[in-house]
XYZ file of C-alpha atoms in Angstrom:
82
model
C -38.659 -22.482 22.487
C -39.977 -20.465 25.223
C -38.003 -22.131 27.704
C -34.740 -21.594 26.106
C -35.700 -17.816 26.099
C -36.304 -17.696 29.664
C -33.058 -19.545 30.184
C -31.204 -17.241 28.008
C -32.712 -13.947 29.872
C -32.083 -15.894 33.528
C -28.494 -16.422 32.367
C -28.121 -12.786 31.289
C -29.681 -11.641 34.665
C -27.515 -13.743 36.650
C -24.422 -12.534 34.877
C -25.575 -8.657 35.345
C -26.119 -9.412 39.191
C -23.008 -11.106 40.206
C -19.675 -10.245 40.505
C -16.905 -11.387 37.776
C -15.601 -14.209 40.107
C -19.223 -15.427 41.044
C -20.622 -15.210 37.320
C -17.433 -17.088 35.742
C -18.641 -20.665 34.648
C -22.518 -19.409 35.251
C -23.282 -18.234 31.868
C -21.873 -21.376 30.089
C -23.512 -23.601 32.735
C -26.780 -22.004 32.485
C -26.936 -22.235 28.508
C -26.111 -25.862 28.706
C -28.343 -26.549 31.717
C -31.324 -24.578 30.174
C -30.885 -26.842 26.684
C -30.395 -29.855 28.270
C -33.465 -29.008 30.789
C -35.525 -27.846 27.713
C -35.038 -31.470 26.063
C -35.618 -33.637 29.027
C -39.027 -32.598 30.015
C -39.627 -28.832 29.118
C -37.789 -27.564 32.203
C -35.176 -25.466 30.707
C -35.242 -22.778 33.508
C -34.563 -25.316 36.045
C -31.819 -26.697 34.000
C -30.244 -23.144 33.749
C -30.602 -22.658 37.257
C -28.908 -25.994 37.966
C -26.189 -25.702 35.112
C -25.299 -22.053 36.810
C -25.137 -23.594 40.265
C -22.704 -26.210 38.733
C -20.743 -23.935 36.468
C -19.813 -21.307 39.406
C -18.885 -24.791 41.777
C -16.439 -25.886 38.870
C -14.873 -22.629 38.391
C -14.226 -22.120 41.960
C -12.793 -25.544 42.174
C -10.529 -24.795 39.358
C -9.633 -21.503 40.545
C -8.575 -23.031 43.887
C -6.519 -25.564 42.439
C -4.537 -22.783 40.487
C -3.987 -20.756 43.425
C -2.604 -23.590 45.571
C 1.348 -23.889 45.343
C 2.882 -27.316 43.846
C 3.008 -29.926 46.145
C 6.652 -31.199 46.640
C 7.216 -34.867 46.084
C 8.081 -36.827 48.667
C 11.445 -38.286 49.080
C 11.901 -41.860 47.871
C 12.229 -44.150 50.977
C 14.272 -46.734 49.353
C 16.986 -44.237 48.803
C 16.943 -43.624 52.585
C 17.324 -47.646 53.426
C 20.439 -48.000 51.077
């Protein structure tokens, strides 16, 4: 139980210290990672840290995909041959 408490404190502290863009995904990842780490061998804080990093990475990737313009579809090569 103490590890989950530490994970929650870590998540709150990370949220307060990071900017809004950096914190996106961190809280959710820290909570999930903290709980998983707690049950996987009482490593809740380590799980929270890893979950936060993964959550931030995943949020950045989604943000980059949303910012990219849609790729035009290439023309059909068979129509060019006719």
